[in-house]
mmCIF file of C-alpha atoms and ligand atoms in Angstrom:
data_model
loop_
_atom_site.group_PDB
_atom_site.id
_atom_site.type_symbol
_atom_site.label_atom_id
_atom_site.label_comp_id
_atom_site.label_asym_id
_atom_site.label_seq_id
_atom_site.Cartn_x
_atom_site.Cartn_y
_atom_site.Cartn_z
ATOM 1 C CA MET A 1 46.967 2.380 3.882
ATOM 2 C CA VAL A 2 47.169 0.678 7.280
ATOM 3 C CA PRO A 3 50.085 -1.765 7.500
ATOM 4 C CA GLY A 4 48.944 -5.372 7.590
ATOM 5 C CA GLN A 5 45.536 -4.634 6.108
ATOM 6 C CA ALA A 6 44.294 -5.158 2.627
ATOM 7 C CA GLY A 7 43.864 -1.956 0.659
ATOM 8 C CA THR A 8 43.786 -0.547 -2.817
ATOM 9 C CA ASP A 9 47.046 -0.475 -4.701
ATOM 10 C CA PRO A 10 47.281 3.147 -5.920
ATOM 11 C CA ARG A 11 49.228 1.973 -8.992
ATOM 12 C CA LYS A 12 46.677 -0.440 -10.365
ATOM 13 C CA GLY A 13 43.496 -0.058 -8.382
ATOM 14 C CA ALA A 14 43.959 -3.713 -7.375
ATOM 15 C CA ILE A 15 43.704 -5.180 -3.888
ATOM 16 C CA MET A 16 47.125 -5.527 -2.191
ATOM 17 C CA THR A 17 48.266 -7.074 1.081
ATOM 18 C CA ILE A 18 51.090 -5.599 3.125
ATOM 19 C CA ASP A 19 53.607 -8.091 4.529
ATOM 20 C CA GLN A 20 54.447 -6.659 7.976
ATOM 21 C CA ASP A 21 57.933 -8.170 8.041
ATOM 22 C CA LYS A 22 58.879 -6.822 4.626
ATOM 23 C CA LEU A 23 57.478 -3.379 5.451
ATOM 24 C CA GLY A 24 59.339 -3.414 8.789
ATOM 25 C CA GLU A 25 62.557 -4.268 6.970
ATOM 26 C CA LEU A 26 62.043 -1.382 4.535
ATOM 27 C CA LEU A 27 61.243 1.047 7.372
ATOM 28 C CA GLY A 28 64.334 -0.064 9.288
ATOM 29 C CA ARG A 29 66.443 0.661 6.211
ATOM 30 C CA PHE A 30 64.668 4.015 5.801
ATOM 31 C CA VAL A 31 65.352 5.135 9.402
ATOM 32 C CA GLY A 32 69.036 4.287 8.977
ATOM 33 C CA ASP A 33 69.191 6.150 5.668
ATOM 34 C CA LEU A 34 67.292 9.220 6.896
ATOM 35 C CA GLY A 35 69.502 9.433 9.981
ATOM 36 C CA ALA A 36 72.616 9.087 7.841
ATOM 37 C CA THR A 37 71.404 11.729 5.392
ATOM 38 C CA LEU A 38 70.727 14.283 8.138
ATOM 39 C CA ALA A 39 73.887 13.316 10.011
ATOM 40 C CA ALA A 40 75.937 14.075 6.878
ATOM 41 C CA GLY A 41 75.582 17.786 7.619
ATOM 42 C CA SER A 42 76.719 17.214 11.197
ATOM 43 C CA VAL A 43 79.792 15.262 10.062
ATOM 44 C CA VAL A 44 80.788 18.181 7.840
ATOM 45 C CA VAL A 45 80.241 20.622 10.735
ATOM 46 C CA GLY A 46 82.480 18.426 12.888
ATOM 47 C CA HIS A 47 85.111 18.431 10.143
ATOM 48 C CA ARG A 48 85.050 22.199 9.665
ATOM 49 C CA LEU A 49 85.118 23.084 13.368
ATOM 50 C CA GLY A 50 87.660 20.448 14.468
ATOM 51 C CA LEU A 51 85.153 18.766 16.795
ATOM 52 C CA TYR A 52 86.423 15.233 16.080
ATOM 53 C CA ARG A 53 90.043 16.357 16.448
ATOM 54 C CA SER A 54 89.200 17.942 19.781
ATOM 55 C CA LEU A 55 87.569 14.732 21.031
ATOM 56 C CA ALA A 56 90.642 12.780 19.910
ATOM 57 C CA GLU A 57 92.584 14.755 22.551
ATOM 58 C CA GLY A 58 90.685 12.846 25.247
ATOM 59 C CA PRO A 59 87.243 12.263 26.819
ATOM 60 C CA ALA A 60 85.275 15.428 27.444
ATOM 61 C CA THR A 61 81.861 16.762 28.376
ATOM 62 C CA ALA A 62 79.990 18.832 25.824
ATOM 63 C CA GLN A 63 81.022 21.978 27.736
ATOM 64 C CA GLU A 64 84.656 20.987 27.469
ATOM 65 C CA VAL A 65 84.488 20.199 23.746
ATOM 66 C CA ALA A 66 82.882 23.599 23.223
ATOM 67 C CA ARG A 67 85.622 25.265 25.273
ATOM 68 C CA ARG A 68 88.387 23.408 23.403
ATOM 69 C CA THR A 69 86.984 24.422 20.017
ATOM 70 C CA GLY A 70 85.645 27.907 20.821
ATOM 71 C CA THR A 71 82.104 26.881 19.894
ATOM 72 C CA ASP A 72 78.664 27.199 21.472
ATOM 73 C CA PRO A 73 77.985 24.538 24.175
ATOM 74 C CA ARG A 74 74.291 24.084 23.349
ATOM 75 C CA TYR A 75 74.987 23.362 19.684
ATOM 76 C CA VAL A 76 77.894 21.091 20.592
ATOM 77 C CA THR A 77 75.653 19.169 23.027
ATOM 78 C CA GLU A 78 73.107 18.443 20.311
ATOM 79 C CA TRP A 79 75.877 17.530 17.876
ATOM 80 C CA LEU A 80 77.510 15.119 20.320
ATOM 81 C CA CYS A 81 74.182 13.433 21.117
ATOM 82 C CA GLY A 82 73.514 12.822 17.431
ATOM 83 C CA GLN A 83 77.064 11.569 16.872
ATOM 84 C CA ALA A 84 76.773 9.177 19.815
ATOM 85 C CA ALA A 85 73.401 7.906 18.551
ATOM 86 C CA GLY A 86 75.030 7.214 15.180
ATOM 87 C CA GLY A 87 78.072 5.425 16.623
ATOM 88 C CA TYR A 88 80.605 7.982 15.374
ATOM 89 C CA VAL A 89 81.316 9.113 18.968
ATOM 90 C CA SER A 90 81.235 7.108 22.231
ATOM 91 C CA TYR A 91 79.319 8.183 25.355
ATOM 92 C CA ASP A 92 79.760 7.160 28.993
ATOM 93 C CA PRO A 93 76.519 7.830 30.935
ATOM 94 C CA ALA A 94 78.373 7.474 34.269
ATOM 95 C CA THR A 95 80.684 10.427 33.627
ATOM 96 C CA GLU A 96 78.568 12.159 30.959
ATOM 97 C CA GLN A 97 81.738 12.328 28.895
ATOM 98 C CA PHE A 98 82.063 11.807 25.164
ATOM 99 C CA SER A 99 85.146 10.257 23.570
ATOM 100 C CA LEU A 100 86.529 8.585 20.449
ATOM 101 C CA THR A 101 87.703 4.979 20.414
ATOM 102 C CA GLU A 102 91.017 4.343 18.658
ATOM 103 C CA GLU A 103 89.072 3.272 15.572
ATOM 104 C CA GLN A 104 86.774 6.319 15.607
ATOM 105 C CA ALA A 105 89.781 8.639 15.986
ATOM 106 C CA PHE A 106 91.634 6.825 13.166
ATOM 107 C CA ALA A 107 88.697 7.224 10.790
ATOM 108 C CA LEU A 108 87.391 10.665 11.785
ATOM 109 C CA ALA A 109 90.101 12.837 13.304
ATOM 110 C CA ASP A 110 93.134 12.833 10.983
ATOM 111 C CA PRO A 111 92.601 14.603 7.640
ATOM 112 C CA GLY A 112 96.141 13.680 6.515
ATOM 113 C CA GLY A 113 95.903 9.993 7.481
ATOM 114 C CA PRO A 114 95.211 6.836 5.461
ATOM 115 C CA LEU A 115 91.460 7.050 6.246
ATOM 116 C CA TYR A 116 89.360 10.206 6.660
ATOM 117 C CA LEU A 117 85.619 9.629 6.462
ATOM 118 C CA PRO A 118 84.460 13.265 6.854
ATOM 119 C CA GLY A 119 86.012 14.092 3.451
ATOM 120 C CA ALA A 120 83.499 11.778 1.791
ATOM 121 C CA PHE A 121 80.655 13.698 3.435
ATOM 122 C CA VAL A 122 82.056 17.037 2.212
ATOM 123 C CA LEU A 123 81.958 15.563 -1.308
ATOM 124 C CA ALA A 124 78.450 14.161 -0.839
ATOM 125 C CA LEU A 125 76.945 17.390 0.551
ATOM 126 C CA GLY A 126 78.736 19.419 -2.136
ATOM 127 C CA ALA A 127 77.290 17.186 -4.862
ATOM 128 C CA LEU A 128 73.772 17.338 -3.404
ATOM 129 C CA ARG A 129 73.773 21.127 -3.712
ATOM 130 C CA ALA A 130 73.207 20.500 -7.438
ATOM 131 C CA GLU A 131 69.912 18.687 -6.848
ATOM 132 C CA SER A 132 67.747 21.213 -8.692
ATOM 133 C CA GLN A 133 70.084 21.310 -11.732
ATOM 134 C CA ILE A 134 70.266 17.508 -11.775
ATOM 135 C CA THR A 135 66.475 17.195 -11.533
ATOM 136 C CA ASP A 136 66.239 19.522 -14.541
ATOM 137 C CA ALA A 137 68.909 17.490 -16.342
ATOM 138 C CA PHE A 138 66.747 14.369 -15.968
ATOM 139 C CA ARG A 139 64.012 16.239 -17.857
ATOM 140 C CA THR A 140 66.219 17.715 -20.576
ATOM 141 C CA GLY A 141 69.084 15.230 -20.832
ATOM 142 C CA ALA A 142 71.531 18.141 -20.584
ATOM 143 C CA GLY A 143 74.921 17.731 -18.926
ATOM 144 C CA MET A 144 76.473 19.519 -15.956
ATOM 145 C CA GLY A 145 80.244 19.970 -16.037
ATOM 146 C CA TRP A 146 82.559 19.222 -13.110
ATOM 147 C CA HIS A 147 83.435 22.956 -13.038
ATOM 148 C CA GLU A 148 79.760 23.893 -12.471
ATOM 149 C CA HIS A 149 79.595 22.142 -9.085
ATOM 150 C CA HIS A 150 80.081 23.693 -5.662
ATOM 151 C CA GLU A 151 83.706 24.080 -4.502
ATOM 152 C CA ASP A 152 83.122 21.375 -1.872
ATOM 153 C CA VAL A 153 82.905 18.789 -4.659
ATOM 154 C CA PHE A 154 86.525 19.524 -5.599
ATOM 155 C CA SER A 155 87.975 19.609 -2.084
ATOM 156 C CA GLY A 156 85.689 16.750 -0.953
ATOM 157 C CA CYS A 157 86.885 14.647 -3.889
ATOM 158 C CA GLU A 158 90.474 15.313 -2.888
ATOM 159 C CA MET A 159 89.764 14.305 0.718
ATOM 160 C CA PHE A 160 87.742 11.258 -0.382
ATOM 161 C CA PHE A 161 90.363 9.818 -2.741
ATOM 162 C CA ARG A 162 93.688 10.988 -1.260
ATOM 163 C CA PRO A 163 93.730 8.563 1.717
ATOM 164 C CA GLY A 164 93.444 5.603 -0.682
ATOM 165 C CA TYR A 165 96.352 6.961 -2.723
ATOM 166 C CA VAL A 166 98.415 7.548 0.449
ATOM 167 C CA ALA A 167 97.758 3.947 1.487
ATOM 168 C CA ASN A 168 98.288 2.248 -1.889
ATOM 169 C CA LEU A 169 99.749 4.292 -4.728
ATOM 170 C CA THR A 170 103.501 3.997 -4.227
ATOM 171 C CA SER A 171 103.462 0.980 -1.891
ATOM 172 C CA ALA A 172 101.202 -1.323 -3.935
ATOM 173 C CA TRP A 173 99.895 0.053 -7.236
ATOM 174 C CA ILE A 174 103.123 1.302 -8.868
ATOM 175 C CA PRO A 175 105.060 -1.844 -7.803
ATOM 176 C CA ALA A 176 102.272 -3.961 -9.363
ATOM 177 C CA LEU A 177 103.005 -2.474 -12.817
ATOM 178 C CA GLU A 178 105.579 -4.118 -15.078
ATOM 179 C CA GLY A 179 108.935 -2.305 -14.737
ATOM 180 C CA VAL A 180 107.431 1.086 -13.867
ATOM 181 C CA GLU A 181 108.859 1.524 -10.375
ATOM 182 C CA ASP A 182 112.437 1.180 -11.649
ATOM 183 C CA LYS A 183 111.804 3.697 -14.427
ATOM 184 C CA LEU A 184 110.358 6.258 -12.007
ATOM 185 C CA ALA A 185 113.143 5.724 -9.480
ATOM 186 C CA ALA A 186 115.626 6.397 -12.302
ATOM 187 C CA GLY A 187 113.907 9.669 -13.220
ATOM 188 C CA GLY A 188 111.099 8.711 -15.590
ATOM 189 C CA ARG A 189 108.423 10.975 -17.066
ATOM 190 C CA VAL A 190 104.833 10.863 -15.860
ATOM 191 C CA ALA A 191 101.549 12.387 -17.055
ATOM 192 C CA ASP A 192 98.856 12.494 -14.346
ATOM 193 C CA VAL A 193 95.732 13.094 -16.431
ATOM 194 C CA GLY A 194 92.542 14.541 -14.866
ATOM 195 C CA CYS A 195 94.581 15.179 -11.726
ATOM 196 C CA GLY A 196 92.072 17.433 -9.923
ATOM 197 C CA HIS A 197 93.797 18.977 -6.886
ATOM 198 C CA GLY A 198 96.916 16.934 -7.636
ATOM 199 C CA ALA A 199 96.835 14.560 -4.638
ATOM 200 C CA SER A 200 98.298 11.701 -6.697
ATOM 201 C CA THR A 201 100.722 14.038 -8.528
ATOM 202 C CA VAL A 202 102.236 15.270 -5.266
ATOM 203 C CA LEU A 203 102.531 11.744 -3.835
ATOM 204 C CA LEU A 204 104.346 10.553 -6.978
ATOM 205 C CA ALA A 205 106.660 13.574 -6.876
ATOM 206 C CA GLN A 206 107.483 12.885 -3.227
ATOM 207 C CA ALA A 207 108.160 9.176 -3.796
ATOM 208 C CA TYR A 208 110.239 9.572 -6.977
ATOM 209 C CA PRO A 209 112.219 12.809 -6.561
ATOM 210 C CA THR A 210 114.032 12.590 -9.908
ATOM 211 C CA ALA A 211 110.911 11.834 -11.952
ATOM 212 C CA ARG A 212 109.335 14.674 -13.952
ATOM 213 C CA ILE A 213 105.560 14.844 -13.616
ATOM 214 C CA LEU A 214 102.945 16.797 -15.526
ATOM 215 C CA GLY A 215 99.530 17.014 -13.873
ATOM 216 C CA SER A 216 96.700 18.122 -16.143
ATOM 217 C CA ASP A 217 92.981 18.689 -15.775
ATOM 218 C CA TYR A 218 90.455 20.555 -17.886
ATOM 219 C CA HIS A 219 89.297 22.491 -14.775
ATOM 220 C CA GLN A 220 91.459 25.612 -14.327
ATOM 221 C CA ALA A 221 90.482 26.190 -10.672
ATOM 222 C CA SER A 222 91.559 22.637 -9.765
ATOM 223 C CA ILE A 223 94.890 23.181 -11.516
ATOM 224 C CA ASP A 224 95.434 26.414 -9.544
ATOM 225 C CA THR A 225 94.893 24.450 -6.306
ATOM 226 C CA ALA A 226 97.124 21.588 -7.502
ATOM 227 C CA ARG A 227 99.983 24.060 -8.096
ATOM 228 C CA LYS A 228 99.535 25.350 -4.550
ATOM 229 C CA ARG A 229 99.488 21.796 -3.141
ATOM 230 C CA ALA A 230 102.772 21.024 -4.958
ATOM 231 C CA ALA A 231 104.369 24.253 -3.722
ATOM 232 C CA ASP A 232 103.234 23.576 -0.136
ATOM 233 C CA ALA A 233 104.696 20.051 -0.348
ATOM 234 C CA GLY A 234 108.008 21.394 -1.702
ATOM 235 C CA VAL A 235 107.775 19.488 -5.016
ATOM 236 C CA ALA A 236 106.920 22.326 -7.415
ATOM 237 C CA ASP A 237 110.321 21.885 -9.103
ATOM 238 C CA ARG A 238 109.367 18.408 -10.349
ATOM 239 C CA ALA A 239 105.553 18.509 -10.521
ATOM 240 C CA ARG A 240 104.244 20.909 -13.155
ATOM 241 C CA PHE A 241 100.613 21.479 -14.030
ATOM 242 C CA GLU A 242 98.592 22.614 -17.010
ATOM 243 C CA ALA A 243 94.914 23.225 -17.630
ATOM 244 C CA ALA A 244 94.204 20.849 -20.509
ATOM 245 C CA SER A 245 91.743 18.096 -21.273
ATOM 246 C CA ALA A 246 92.698 14.433 -21.364
ATOM 247 C CA GLN A 247 92.316 14.662 -25.134
ATOM 248 C CA THR A 248 94.818 17.552 -25.485
ATOM 249 C CA PHE A 249 97.429 17.539 -22.660
ATOM 250 C CA SER A 250 100.957 18.271 -23.818
ATOM 251 C CA GLY A 251 104.099 16.197 -24.209
ATOM 252 C CA THR A 252 105.170 12.821 -25.589
ATOM 253 C CA GLY A 253 107.546 10.032 -24.554
ATOM 254 C CA TYR A 254 105.975 9.474 -21.116
ATOM 255 C CA ASP A 255 106.994 6.323 -19.238
ATOM 256 C CA LEU A 256 103.749 6.398 -17.291
ATOM 257 C CA ALA A 257 100.400 8.056 -17.890
ATOM 258 C CA ALA A 258 97.840 7.732 -15.103
ATOM 259 C CA THR A 259 94.130 8.431 -14.851
ATOM 260 C CA PHE A 260 92.947 8.366 -11.248
ATOM 261 C CA ASP A 261 89.175 8.037 -10.850
ATOM 262 C CA CYS A 262 88.464 10.236 -13.841
ATOM 263 C CA LEU A 263 88.269 8.122 -17.037
ATOM 264 C CA HIS A 264 84.640 7.225 -16.358
ATOM 265 C CA ASP A 265 83.835 10.967 -15.935
ATOM 266 C CA MET A 266 84.756 11.787 -19.509
ATOM 267 C CA GLY A 267 82.432 12.190 -22.467
ATOM 268 C CA ASP A 268 85.134 10.875 -24.789
ATOM 269 C CA PRO A 269 87.198 8.313 -22.852
ATOM 270 C CA VAL A 270 88.289 6.641 -26.101
ATOM 271 C CA GLY A 271 89.613 9.991 -27.389
ATOM 272 C CA ALA A 272 91.450 10.408 -24.075
ATOM 273 C CA ALA A 273 92.863 6.884 -24.332
ATOM 274 C CA ARG A 274 94.029 7.508 -27.921
ATOM 275 C CA HIS A 275 95.744 10.728 -26.859
ATOM 276 C CA ILE A 276 97.376 8.919 -23.925
ATOM 277 C CA ARG A 277 98.596 6.158 -26.254
ATOM 278 C CA GLN A 278 100.294 8.580 -28.630
ATOM 279 C CA ALA A 279 101.789 10.519 -25.683
ATOM 280 C CA LEU A 280 103.341 7.369 -24.175
ATOM 281 C CA ASP A 281 106.795 6.052 -24.938
ATOM 282 C CA ALA A 282 106.626 2.862 -27.079
ATOM 283 C CA ASP A 283 107.370 0.906 -23.884
ATOM 284 C CA GLY A 284 105.153 3.128 -21.703
ATOM 285 C CA THR A 285 102.325 2.169 -19.361
ATOM 286 C CA TRP A 286 98.845 3.553 -18.770
ATOM 287 C CA LEU A 287 97.754 3.153 -15.138
ATOM 288 C CA ILE A 288 93.974 3.282 -14.868
ATOM 289 C CA VAL A 289 92.463 3.589 -11.397
ATOM 290 C CA GLU A 290 88.684 3.280 -11.400
ATOM 291 C CA PRO A 291 86.027 2.645 -8.760
ATOM 292 C CA LEU A 292 85.784 -1.071 -7.960
ATOM 293 C CA ALA A 293 82.841 -2.573 -9.846
ATOM 294 C CA GLY A 294 81.657 -5.801 -11.389
ATOM 295 C CA ASP A 295 80.635 -6.040 -15.033
ATOM 296 C CA THR A 296 76.895 -6.407 -14.449
ATOM 297 C CA LEU A 297 74.347 -4.429 -12.468
ATOM 298 C CA ALA A 298 73.628 -7.525 -10.402
ATOM 299 C CA ASP A 299 77.315 -7.607 -9.368
ATOM 300 C CA ASN A 300 77.082 -4.037 -8.086
ATOM 301 C CA LEU A 301 73.891 -4.204 -6.023
ATOM 302 C CA ASN A 302 75.727 -3.699 -2.750
ATOM 303 C CA PRO A 303 76.614 -0.762 -0.448
ATOM 304 C CA VAL A 304 79.709 0.257 -2.435
ATOM 305 C CA GLY A 305 77.699 0.160 -5.660
ATOM 306 C CA ARG A 306 75.040 2.311 -4.053
ATOM 307 C CA VAL A 307 77.597 4.962 -3.061
ATOM 308 C CA TYR A 308 79.076 5.072 -6.546
ATOM 309 C CA TYR A 309 75.842 4.887 -8.581
ATOM 310 C CA SER A 310 74.333 7.675 -6.469
ATOM 311 C CA GLY A 311 77.419 9.892 -6.720
ATOM 312 C CA SER A 312 77.623 9.116 -10.410
ATOM 313 C CA THR A 313 74.028 10.279 -10.946
ATOM 314 C CA PHE A 314 74.951 13.703 -9.593
ATOM 315 C CA VAL A 315 78.523 14.178 -10.818
ATOM 316 C CA CYS A 316 80.056 11.622 -13.218
ATOM 317 C CA VAL A 317 77.271 11.012 -15.738
ATOM 318 C CA PRO A 318 76.301 14.730 -15.902
ATOM 319 C CA ASN A 319 79.954 15.676 -16.491
ATOM 320 C CA ALA A 320 80.268 13.115 -19.289
ATOM 321 C CA ARG A 321 76.999 14.370 -20.816
ATOM 322 C CA SER A 322 78.409 17.936 -20.774
ATOM 323 C CA GLN A 323 81.369 16.941 -22.985
ATOM 324 C CA PRO A 324 81.562 15.885 -26.625
ATOM 325 C CA GLY A 325 81.927 12.150 -27.219
ATOM 326 C CA GLY A 326 78.673 10.374 -26.476
ATOM 327 C CA TYR A 327 80.066 8.130 -23.710
ATOM 328 C CA ALA A 328 78.871 8.149 -20.092
ATOM 329 C CA LEU A 329 80.485 5.134 -18.461
ATOM 330 C CA GLY A 330 79.300 6.016 -14.954
ATOM 331 C CA ALA A 331 81.232 5.210 -11.795
ATOM 332 C CA GLN A 332 80.380 1.477 -11.873
ATOM 333 C CA ALA A 333 81.536 0.723 -15.398
ATOM 334 C CA GLY A 334 83.425 -2.497 -14.560
ATOM 335 C CA GLU A 335 86.508 -4.094 -16.088
ATOM 336 C CA ALA A 336 84.970 -5.157 -19.415
ATOM 337 C CA ALA A 337 83.879 -1.593 -20.266
ATOM 338 C CA ILE A 338 87.267 -0.115 -19.302
ATOM 339 C CA ARG A 339 89.091 -2.802 -21.290
ATOM 340 C CA GLN A 340 86.913 -1.976 -24.306
ATOM 341 C CA VAL A 341 87.913 1.706 -24.092
ATOM 342 C CA ALA A 342 91.618 0.739 -23.983
ATOM 343 C CA GLU A 343 91.281 -1.703 -26.892
ATOM 344 C CA ARG A 344 89.323 0.762 -29.028
ATOM 345 C CA ALA A 345 92.207 3.216 -28.520
ATOM 346 C CA GLY A 346 94.733 0.649 -29.751
ATOM 347 C CA PHE A 347 96.185 -0.663 -26.489
ATOM 348 C CA THR A 348 97.069 -4.310 -27.063
ATOM 349 C CA ARG A 349 97.754 -5.470 -23.490
ATOM 350 C CA PHE A 350 95.350 -4.918 -20.604
ATOM 351 C CA ARG A 351 95.203 -6.529 -17.181
ATOM 352 C CA ARG A 352 93.949 -5.954 -13.642
ATOM 353 C CA ALA A 353 97.070 -5.152 -11.634
ATOM 354 C CA ALA A 354 95.592 -4.613 -8.157
ATOM 355 C CA GLU A 355 92.425 -3.772 -6.260
ATOM 356 C CA THR A 356 91.184 -2.474 -2.894
ATOM 357 C CA PRO A 357 87.612 -2.548 -1.498
ATOM 358 C CA PHE A 358 87.020 0.744 -3.380
ATOM 359 C CA ASN A 359 89.452 0.777 -6.335
ATOM 360 C CA ALA A 360 90.199 -1.372 -9.369
ATOM 361 C CA VAL A 361 93.679 -0.798 -10.806
ATOM 362 C CA PHE A 362 94.362 -1.671 -14.448
ATOM 363 C CA GLU A 363 97.528 -1.644 -16.535
ATOM 364 C CA ALA A 364 97.322 -0.995 -20.292
ATOM 365 C CA ARG A 365 100.312 -1.144 -22.652
ATOM 366 C CA PRO A 366 100.513 -0.029 -26.301
HETATM 367 C C1 SAM B 1 86.614 12.393 -9.530
HETATM 368 S S1 SAM B 1 87.718 13.658 -9.989
HETATM 369 C C2 SAM B 1 89.316 12.894 -9.739
HETATM 370 C C3 SAM B 1 90.397 13.907 -9.577
HETATM 371 C C4 SAM B 1 91.770 13.328 -9.251
HETATM 372 N N1 SAM B 1 92.270 12.467 -10.303
HETATM 373 C C5 SAM B 1 91.743 12.579 -7.948
HETATM 374 O O1 SAM B 1 91.823 11.357 -7.977
HETATM 375 O O2 SAM B 1 91.645 13.221 -6.892
HETATM 376 C C6 SAM B 1 87.540 13.703 -11.757
HETATM 377 C C7 SAM B 1 88.432 14.744 -12.431
HETATM 378 O O3 SAM B 1 88.333 14.566 -13.840
HETATM 379 C C8 SAM B 1 88.437 15.845 -14.435
HETATM 380 N N2 SAM B 1 87.918 15.747 -15.798
HETATM 381 C C9 SAM B 1 86.657 15.499 -16.218
HETATM 382 N N3 SAM B 1 86.598 15.451 -17.538
HETATM 383 C C10 SAM B 1 87.863 15.669 -18.006
HETATM 384 C C11 SAM B 1 88.452 15.717 -19.288
HETATM 385 N N4 SAM B 1 87.754 15.512 -20.385
HETATM 386 N N5 SAM B 1 89.784 15.967 -19.365
HETATM 387 C C12 SAM B 1 90.522 16.146 -18.239
HETATM 388 N N6 SAM B 1 90.019 16.116 -17.005
HETATM 389 C C13 SAM B 1 88.695 15.853 -16.877
HETATM 390 C C14 SAM B 1 87.622 16.736 -13.517
HETATM 391 O O4 SAM B 1 87.891 18.090 -13.702
HETATM 392 C C15 SAM B 1 88.052 16.176 -12.143
HETATM 393 O O5 SAM B 1 89.154 16.880 -11.638
#
């Protein structure tokens, strides 16, 4: 149908009129989205080959970036042009040099820093590899477990979430809980449930050297990596790991149990919460970190909601559907749904302790 002209609506066979402004707005959104989708692959290439890190060393021509990174100049030229068009890299036409501003370098060139955007793209591309299985799952209703995804989902998840934990976990979230910081500083006991690659476990072990921490996750390969991360960080003596589900992890008398961005992934979050409650000391605390979300769909119709709903369609809901329990909270569950899980498991006190633009942090007590 020609924009601006009346035509036949293919849905109803009725006459429809295209509003040029509204169509233009939709097309503008589409061009941005298509560019971002294709650029996602380029961001991951830049991450893997150290192209951003090389640019952070100083302005350079494409030839020079290629020389610095031992890569092919023609490919690097095309990559740099696309990055500059997307605003991830700066370009000076006078010198034909590319560079990173302080802000671009902060966000793109330091995998260990408090912000590392390429990690999110590794996660996104890894998740999208499951498109054909997820399309089938829409037809059948079947689940797809976390362990069935591409390896990039696990390492991308670690890179996506770790910077937020580096920035907030021990400086803001633990201090926001009632009495927990003192207990951990005095050598408390912690269960980090659904710990994945153990990013949070290692940070807790580094901040509270006399605390004893058990990281657990149902996914054996993630636990193997978490053990390696703890050994590399020199905290293997105080951070142990076991492959176990949130409904079965071992031990009792914990001062703190934590679920970082994983409760909503579970098919039986109430079963997990009940197990956590019986594993906690009578005066213990459950720290629940979940994606920031409002309680209604209307609250979440924004860019952050779009990221989480879309990721959740590919990873969180399919994982929950693959497990017994009948729940699939999704990554935009909101406070009311999380509170309901805690209350159904017998927790009597529940409050929002902190939040960031991406995370909601709740405290539940028996
Ligand atoms: C989004 S990742 C978060 C990992 C880690 N907590 C972090 O913040 O980096 C979700 C994790 O939940 C784990 N998981 C899913 N269902 C689980 C269950 N029933 N019991 C234990 N872990 C589970 C997955 O294996 C995965 O490591």
